[in-house]
Coordinates of C-alpha atoms and ligand atoms in Angstrom, one line a residue:
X1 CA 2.6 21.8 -13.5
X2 CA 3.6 19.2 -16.4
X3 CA 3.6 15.8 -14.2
X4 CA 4.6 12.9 -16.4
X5 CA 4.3 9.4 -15.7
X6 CA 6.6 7.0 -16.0
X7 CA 4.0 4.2 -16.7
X8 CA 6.5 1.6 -18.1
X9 CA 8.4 2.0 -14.8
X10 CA 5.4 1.1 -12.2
X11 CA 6.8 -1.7 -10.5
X12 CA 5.2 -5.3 -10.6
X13 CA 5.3 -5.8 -7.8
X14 CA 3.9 -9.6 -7.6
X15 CA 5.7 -11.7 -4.9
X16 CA 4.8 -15.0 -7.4
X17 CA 7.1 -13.5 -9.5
X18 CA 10.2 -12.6 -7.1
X19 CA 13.2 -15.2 -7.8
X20 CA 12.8 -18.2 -6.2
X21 CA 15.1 -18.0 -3.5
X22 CA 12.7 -14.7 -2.5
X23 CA 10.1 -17.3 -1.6
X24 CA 12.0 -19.2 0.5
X25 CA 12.8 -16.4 3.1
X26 CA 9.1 -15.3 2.6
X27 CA 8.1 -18.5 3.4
X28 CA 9.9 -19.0 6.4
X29 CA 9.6 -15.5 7.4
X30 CA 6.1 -15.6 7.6
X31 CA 5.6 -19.0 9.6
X32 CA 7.9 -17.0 12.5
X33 CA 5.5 -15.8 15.1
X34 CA 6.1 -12.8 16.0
X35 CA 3.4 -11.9 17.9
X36 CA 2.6 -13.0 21.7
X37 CA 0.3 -15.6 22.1
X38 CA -3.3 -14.6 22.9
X39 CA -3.5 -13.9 26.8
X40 CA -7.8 -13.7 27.2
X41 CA -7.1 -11.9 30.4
X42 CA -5.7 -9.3 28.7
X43 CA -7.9 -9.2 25.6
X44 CA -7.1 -6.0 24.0
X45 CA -9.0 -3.1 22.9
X46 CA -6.5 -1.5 20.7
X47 CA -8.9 -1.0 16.9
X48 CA -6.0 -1.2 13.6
X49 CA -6.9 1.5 10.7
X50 CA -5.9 0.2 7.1
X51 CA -6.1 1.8 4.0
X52 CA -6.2 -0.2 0.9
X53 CA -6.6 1.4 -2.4
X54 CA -8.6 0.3 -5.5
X55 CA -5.7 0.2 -8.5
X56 CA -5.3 -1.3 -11.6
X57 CA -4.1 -4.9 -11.6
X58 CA 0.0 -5.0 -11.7
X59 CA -0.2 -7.5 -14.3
X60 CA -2.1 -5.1 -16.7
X61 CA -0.3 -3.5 -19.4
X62 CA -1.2 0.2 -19.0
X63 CA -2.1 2.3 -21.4
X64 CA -2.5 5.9 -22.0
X65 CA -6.0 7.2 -22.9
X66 CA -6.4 8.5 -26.6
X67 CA -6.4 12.5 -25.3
X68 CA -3.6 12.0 -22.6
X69 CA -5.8 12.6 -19.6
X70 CA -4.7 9.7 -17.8
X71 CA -4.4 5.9 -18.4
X72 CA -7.2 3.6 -19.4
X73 CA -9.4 1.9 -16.5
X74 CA -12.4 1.1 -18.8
X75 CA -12.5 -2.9 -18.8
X76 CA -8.9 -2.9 -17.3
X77 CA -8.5 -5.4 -14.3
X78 CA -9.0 -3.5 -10.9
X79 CA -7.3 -4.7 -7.8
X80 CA -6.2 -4.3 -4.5
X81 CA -2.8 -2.2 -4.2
X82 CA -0.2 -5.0 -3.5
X83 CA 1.3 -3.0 -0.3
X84 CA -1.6 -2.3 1.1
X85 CA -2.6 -6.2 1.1
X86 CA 0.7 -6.2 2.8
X87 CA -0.4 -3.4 5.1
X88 CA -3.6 -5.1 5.8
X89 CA -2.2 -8.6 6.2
X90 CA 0.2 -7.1 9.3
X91 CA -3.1 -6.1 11.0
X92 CA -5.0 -9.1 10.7
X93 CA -1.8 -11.1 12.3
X94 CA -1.7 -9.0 14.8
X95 CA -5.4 -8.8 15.4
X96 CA -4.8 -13.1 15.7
X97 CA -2.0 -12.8 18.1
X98 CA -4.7 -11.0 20.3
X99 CA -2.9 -7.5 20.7
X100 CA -5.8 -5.8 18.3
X101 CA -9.3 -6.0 18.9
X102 CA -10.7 -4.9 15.2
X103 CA -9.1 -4.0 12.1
X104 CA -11.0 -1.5 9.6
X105 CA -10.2 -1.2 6.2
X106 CA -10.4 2.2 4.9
X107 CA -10.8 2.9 0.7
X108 CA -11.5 6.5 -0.5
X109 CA -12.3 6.8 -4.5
X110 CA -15.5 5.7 -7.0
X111 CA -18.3 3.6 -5.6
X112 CA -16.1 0.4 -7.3
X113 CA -14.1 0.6 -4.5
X114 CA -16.9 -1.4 -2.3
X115 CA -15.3 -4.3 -4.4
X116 CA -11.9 -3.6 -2.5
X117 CA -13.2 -3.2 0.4
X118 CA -15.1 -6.2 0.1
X119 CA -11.4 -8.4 -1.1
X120 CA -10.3 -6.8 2.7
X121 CA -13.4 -8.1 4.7
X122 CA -13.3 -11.4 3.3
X123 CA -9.1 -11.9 4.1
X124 CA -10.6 -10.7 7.4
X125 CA -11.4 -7.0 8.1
X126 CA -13.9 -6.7 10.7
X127 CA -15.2 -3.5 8.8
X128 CA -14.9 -1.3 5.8
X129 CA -15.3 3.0 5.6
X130 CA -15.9 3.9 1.8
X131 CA -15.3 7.7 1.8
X132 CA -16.6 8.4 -2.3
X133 CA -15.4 10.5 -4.2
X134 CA -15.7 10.7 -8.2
X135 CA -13.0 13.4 -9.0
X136 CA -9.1 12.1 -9.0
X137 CA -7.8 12.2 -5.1
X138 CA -4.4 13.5 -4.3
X139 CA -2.2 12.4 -1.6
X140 CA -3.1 15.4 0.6
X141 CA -6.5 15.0 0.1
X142 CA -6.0 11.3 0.6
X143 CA -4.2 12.3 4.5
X144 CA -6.8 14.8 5.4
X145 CA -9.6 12.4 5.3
X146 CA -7.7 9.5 6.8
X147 CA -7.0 12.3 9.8
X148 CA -10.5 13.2 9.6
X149 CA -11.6 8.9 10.2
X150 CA -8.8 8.7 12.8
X151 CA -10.5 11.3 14.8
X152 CA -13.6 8.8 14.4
X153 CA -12.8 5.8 14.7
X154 CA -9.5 6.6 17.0
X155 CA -7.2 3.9 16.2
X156 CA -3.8 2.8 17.9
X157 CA -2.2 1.6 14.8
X158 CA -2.7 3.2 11.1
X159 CA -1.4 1.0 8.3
X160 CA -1.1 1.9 4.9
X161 CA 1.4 0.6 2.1
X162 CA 4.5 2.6 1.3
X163 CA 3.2 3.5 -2.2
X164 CA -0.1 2.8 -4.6
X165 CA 1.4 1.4 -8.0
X166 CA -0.4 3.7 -10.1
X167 CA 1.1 7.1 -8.8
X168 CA 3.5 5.4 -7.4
X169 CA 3.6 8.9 -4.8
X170 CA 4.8 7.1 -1.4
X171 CA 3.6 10.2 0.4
X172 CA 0.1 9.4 1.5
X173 CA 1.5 8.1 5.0
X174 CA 4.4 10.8 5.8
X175 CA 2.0 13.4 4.9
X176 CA -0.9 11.5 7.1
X177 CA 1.7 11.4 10.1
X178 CA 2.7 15.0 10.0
X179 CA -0.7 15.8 10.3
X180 CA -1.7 14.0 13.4
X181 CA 1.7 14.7 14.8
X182 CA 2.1 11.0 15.2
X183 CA 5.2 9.1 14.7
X184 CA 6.1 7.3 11.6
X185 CA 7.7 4.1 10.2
X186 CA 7.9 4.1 6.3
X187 CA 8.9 0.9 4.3
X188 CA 8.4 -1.5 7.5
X189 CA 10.0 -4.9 6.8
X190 CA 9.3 -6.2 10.9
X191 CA 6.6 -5.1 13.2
X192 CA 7.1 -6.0 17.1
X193 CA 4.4 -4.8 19.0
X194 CA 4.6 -4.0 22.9
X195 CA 0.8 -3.3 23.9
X196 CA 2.0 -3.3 27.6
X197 CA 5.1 -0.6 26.7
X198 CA 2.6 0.6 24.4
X199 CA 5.4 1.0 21.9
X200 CA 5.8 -0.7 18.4
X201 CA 9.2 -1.2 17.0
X202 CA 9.9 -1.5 13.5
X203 CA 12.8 -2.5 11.1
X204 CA 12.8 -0.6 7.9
X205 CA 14.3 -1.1 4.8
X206 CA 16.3 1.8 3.8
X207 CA 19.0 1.8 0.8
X208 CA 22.1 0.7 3.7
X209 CA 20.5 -2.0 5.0
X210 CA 18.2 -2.3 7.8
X211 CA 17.0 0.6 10.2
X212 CA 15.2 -0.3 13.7
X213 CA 12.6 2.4 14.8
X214 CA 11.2 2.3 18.2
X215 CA 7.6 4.1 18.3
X216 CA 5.1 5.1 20.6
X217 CA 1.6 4.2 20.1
X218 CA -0.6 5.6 18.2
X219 CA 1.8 5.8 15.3
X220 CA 1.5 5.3 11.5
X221 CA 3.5 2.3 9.8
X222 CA 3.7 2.1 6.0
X223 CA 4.7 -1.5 4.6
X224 CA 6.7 -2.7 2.5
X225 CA 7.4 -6.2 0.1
X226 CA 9.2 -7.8 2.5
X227 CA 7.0 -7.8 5.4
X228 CA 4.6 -10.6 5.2
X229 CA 3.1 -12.7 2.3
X230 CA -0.7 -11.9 2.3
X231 CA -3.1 -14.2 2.2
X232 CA -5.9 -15.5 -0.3
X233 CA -9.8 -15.3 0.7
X234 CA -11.5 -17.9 1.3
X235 CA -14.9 -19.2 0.1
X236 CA -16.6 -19.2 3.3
X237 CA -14.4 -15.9 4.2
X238 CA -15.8 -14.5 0.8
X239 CA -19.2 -15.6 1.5
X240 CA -19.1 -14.5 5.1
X241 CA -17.6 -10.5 3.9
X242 CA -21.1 -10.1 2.2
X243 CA -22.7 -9.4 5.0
X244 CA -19.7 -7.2 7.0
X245 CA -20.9 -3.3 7.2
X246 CA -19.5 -0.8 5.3
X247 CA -19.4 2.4 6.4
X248 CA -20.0 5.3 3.7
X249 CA -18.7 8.8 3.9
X250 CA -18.1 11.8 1.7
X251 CA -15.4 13.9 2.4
X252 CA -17.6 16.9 2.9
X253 CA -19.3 14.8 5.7
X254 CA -15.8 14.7 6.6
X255 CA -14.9 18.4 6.4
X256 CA -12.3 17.5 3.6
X257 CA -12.4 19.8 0.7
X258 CA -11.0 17.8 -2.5
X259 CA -10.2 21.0 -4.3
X260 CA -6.2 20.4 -5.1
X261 CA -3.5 22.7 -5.9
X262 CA -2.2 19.7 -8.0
X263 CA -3.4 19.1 -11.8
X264 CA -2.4 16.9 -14.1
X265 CA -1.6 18.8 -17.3
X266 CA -0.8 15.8 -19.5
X267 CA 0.0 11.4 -18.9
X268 CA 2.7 10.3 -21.6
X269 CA 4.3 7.1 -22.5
X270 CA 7.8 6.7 -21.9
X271 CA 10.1 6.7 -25.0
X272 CA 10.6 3.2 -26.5
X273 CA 13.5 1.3 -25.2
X274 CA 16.0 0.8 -28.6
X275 CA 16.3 -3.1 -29.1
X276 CA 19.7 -4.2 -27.3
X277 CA 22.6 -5.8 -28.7
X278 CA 24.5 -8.7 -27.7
X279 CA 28.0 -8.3 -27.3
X280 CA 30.7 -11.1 -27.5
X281 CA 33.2 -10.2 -25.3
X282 CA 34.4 -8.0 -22.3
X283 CA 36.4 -5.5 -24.3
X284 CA 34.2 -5.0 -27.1
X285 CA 31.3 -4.0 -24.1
X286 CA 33.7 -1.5 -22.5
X287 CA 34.4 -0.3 -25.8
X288 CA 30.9 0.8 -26.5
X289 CA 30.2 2.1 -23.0
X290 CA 33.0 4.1 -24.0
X291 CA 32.5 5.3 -27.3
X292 CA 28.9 4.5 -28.0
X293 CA 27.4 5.2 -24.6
X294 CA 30.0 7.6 -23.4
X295 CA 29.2 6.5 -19.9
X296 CA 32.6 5.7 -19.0
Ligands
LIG1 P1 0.7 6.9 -2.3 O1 1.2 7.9 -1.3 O2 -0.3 7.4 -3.3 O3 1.8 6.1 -3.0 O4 -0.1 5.8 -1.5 C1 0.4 5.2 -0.3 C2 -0.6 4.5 0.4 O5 -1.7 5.4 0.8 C3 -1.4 3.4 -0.3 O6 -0.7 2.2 -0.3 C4 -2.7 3.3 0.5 O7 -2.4 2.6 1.8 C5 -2.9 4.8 0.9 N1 -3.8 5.4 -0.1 C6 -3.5 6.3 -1.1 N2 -4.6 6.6 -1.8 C7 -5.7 5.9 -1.2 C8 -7.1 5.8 -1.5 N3 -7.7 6.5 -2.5 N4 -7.8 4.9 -0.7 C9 -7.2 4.2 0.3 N5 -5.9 4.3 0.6 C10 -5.1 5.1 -0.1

C-alpha cells in the first residue's frame, strides 16, 4: 500500500499561537471549575489511564529522510503530542477535584520515550508504563497493548488525544474502544464527571457545532484543543518526577504481536505551493477563479 504523507499539512497545533481572542476563552475556560469539590469521605478509588506519545516537536520543520523511509528524527526536537498533554491535563484536574485516585501515563515506542514519560510525571502523573518497542507501531498495535494495560491496571477512565501530529491517524482511541467494548467520546471539548451515577458526559466538537455524549464508566475519551490549556512543570515538580516509578513492558510480555498488515512503501513531500498573486479588485479575483482556476 503507497501511504503518503502530507507532512506540510500536520497541524501546529500550539495554543501560543491561536489568535488572541482564542486565549481569552481558554483562559476563562480553564479557571471554571468544573469538577466537585474534594469530599474526603468520599475519597475516590477510580485510577485515570493516559497515553501520551513521544513526537516531534510541532514547531520543527519536517523533513523527509534522504531514501524516503520516513522523516528525519535524528537531532530533531522530540516532544510530547500536544493532545495528549491535553488528554493528560483533563486527568490531573480531575484527579485534584478528588473524583480520581491516580493517573498513569502510558507511552509505547524507543527507550526515548522515558523522557515523555518523565515531562507527564513532573506536570503530575503519579506513574508511568513504558511498553518498548524499536520497530514503527501502528494504531492497532498501539490499541492492543493499551487493552492489554487496561486489563492490568483496570482503569475507570482512559484518555488519549484525538490524534498524534506525526501520523496524524485519529484512530488509536476508536480502535482501543471497539476493543474493550467500551463506550467512546472522540474530540472531547467538556468532561463532567458523575462518580456517584458513575457516568461521564462529554461535549464534542463535531463539524455542526457541539455534540453532548452521556457515558457510562469505564469509557474512553479522546481530547481535543479546546478542552483545557495544559500546564508547565515545575522545578520542584521536575525534580520530584525523578524519582516516580516507571513501569517497563514489551509487548510480548503483553501478548501483543507488533507484526502489521500496514507498511509504509514510500514518505514524500507535498508539491510546492506556486507563489500567490495579489489581486486589486473583486472582479479581477472572480475573473481568475473563473478562467484561471476554473473553480467557479
Ligand atoms: P493516532 O490515532 O495515531 O492519531 O493517535 C491518537 C492518540 O493515541 C495519541 O494522541 C495518543 O494518546 C495515543 N497514542 C498513539 N500512539 C501512541 C504511542 N506510541 N504511545 C502512547 N500513546 C499513543
Amino acid at each position: 500500500m503507497l501511504m503518503l504523507l502530507n507532512l506540510l499539512e500536520i497541524t501546529k497545533l500550539s495554543q501560543n499561537e491561536l489568535p488572541l481572542p482564542y486565549h481569552t476563552k481558554l483562559d476563562s475556560l480553564s479557571s471554571r471549575p468544573r469538577w466537585r469539590a474534594r469530599d474526603d469521605n468520599q475519597a475516590s478509588t477510580m485510577r485515570i489511564m493516559v497515553a501520551i506519545k513521544r513526537v516531534v516537536d510541532y514547531a520543527v520543520k519536517i523533513r523527509v529522510k534522504p531514501d524516503k523511509t520516513g522523516v528525519e528524527t535524528n537531532n530533531v526536537k522530540m516532544s510530547m503530542n500536544p493532545f495528549c498533554e491535553i488528554a493528560l491535563e483533563e486527568a490531573l484536574r480531575i484527579k485534584e477535584s478528588g473524583l480520581a485516585s491516580e493517573v498513569v501515563a502510558v507511552s509505547m515506542g524507543p527507550s526515548q520515550c522515558v523522557d515523555t514519560l518523565r515531562t507527564g510525571l513532573a506536570m503530575g502523573a503519579d506513574r508511568g508504563i513504558h511498553v518498548e518497542a524499536t520497530s514503527v507501531l501502528y494504531s492497532l498495535t498501539v490499541a492492543k497493548i493499551l487493552k492489554s494495560l487496561v486489563e492490568v491496571e483496570k482503569p475507570g477512565l482512559l484518555f488519549l488525544g484525538k490524534q498524534a501530529i506525526d501520523d496524524d491517524c485519529n484512530q488509536t482511541g476508536q480502535m482501543v474502544a471497539g476493543l474493550l467494548s467500551w463506550p467512546q467520546a472522540t474530540f472531547a471539548s467538556k468532561v463532567v464527571l458523575d462518580k456517584e451515577k458513575q457516568v461521564a458526559t462529554v461535549d464534542r466538537e463535531v463539524d455542526g457545532g457541539l455534540e453532548t455524549l452521556s457515558l457510562d464508566l469505564p469509557a474512553v475519551i479522546t481530547t481535543d484543543l479546546r478542552l483545557n490549556q495544559p500546564r508547565y512543570a515545575t522545578l520542584p515538580n521536575i525534580m520530584k518526577a525523578k524519582s516516580k516509578v516507571i513501569k517497563k513492558y514489551t509487548p510480548q510480555e503483553l501478548n501483543v504481536d507488533i507484526k502489521s498488515d500496514l507498511e509504509v512503501i514510500q514518505v514524500t513531500e507535498p508539491p510546492k505551493r506556486k507563489a500567490g498573486v495579489i489581486v486589486s479588485s473583486v472582479d479581477e479575483l472572480i475573473d481568475k477563479l473563473k478562467n484561471e482556476a476554473h473553480v467557479i
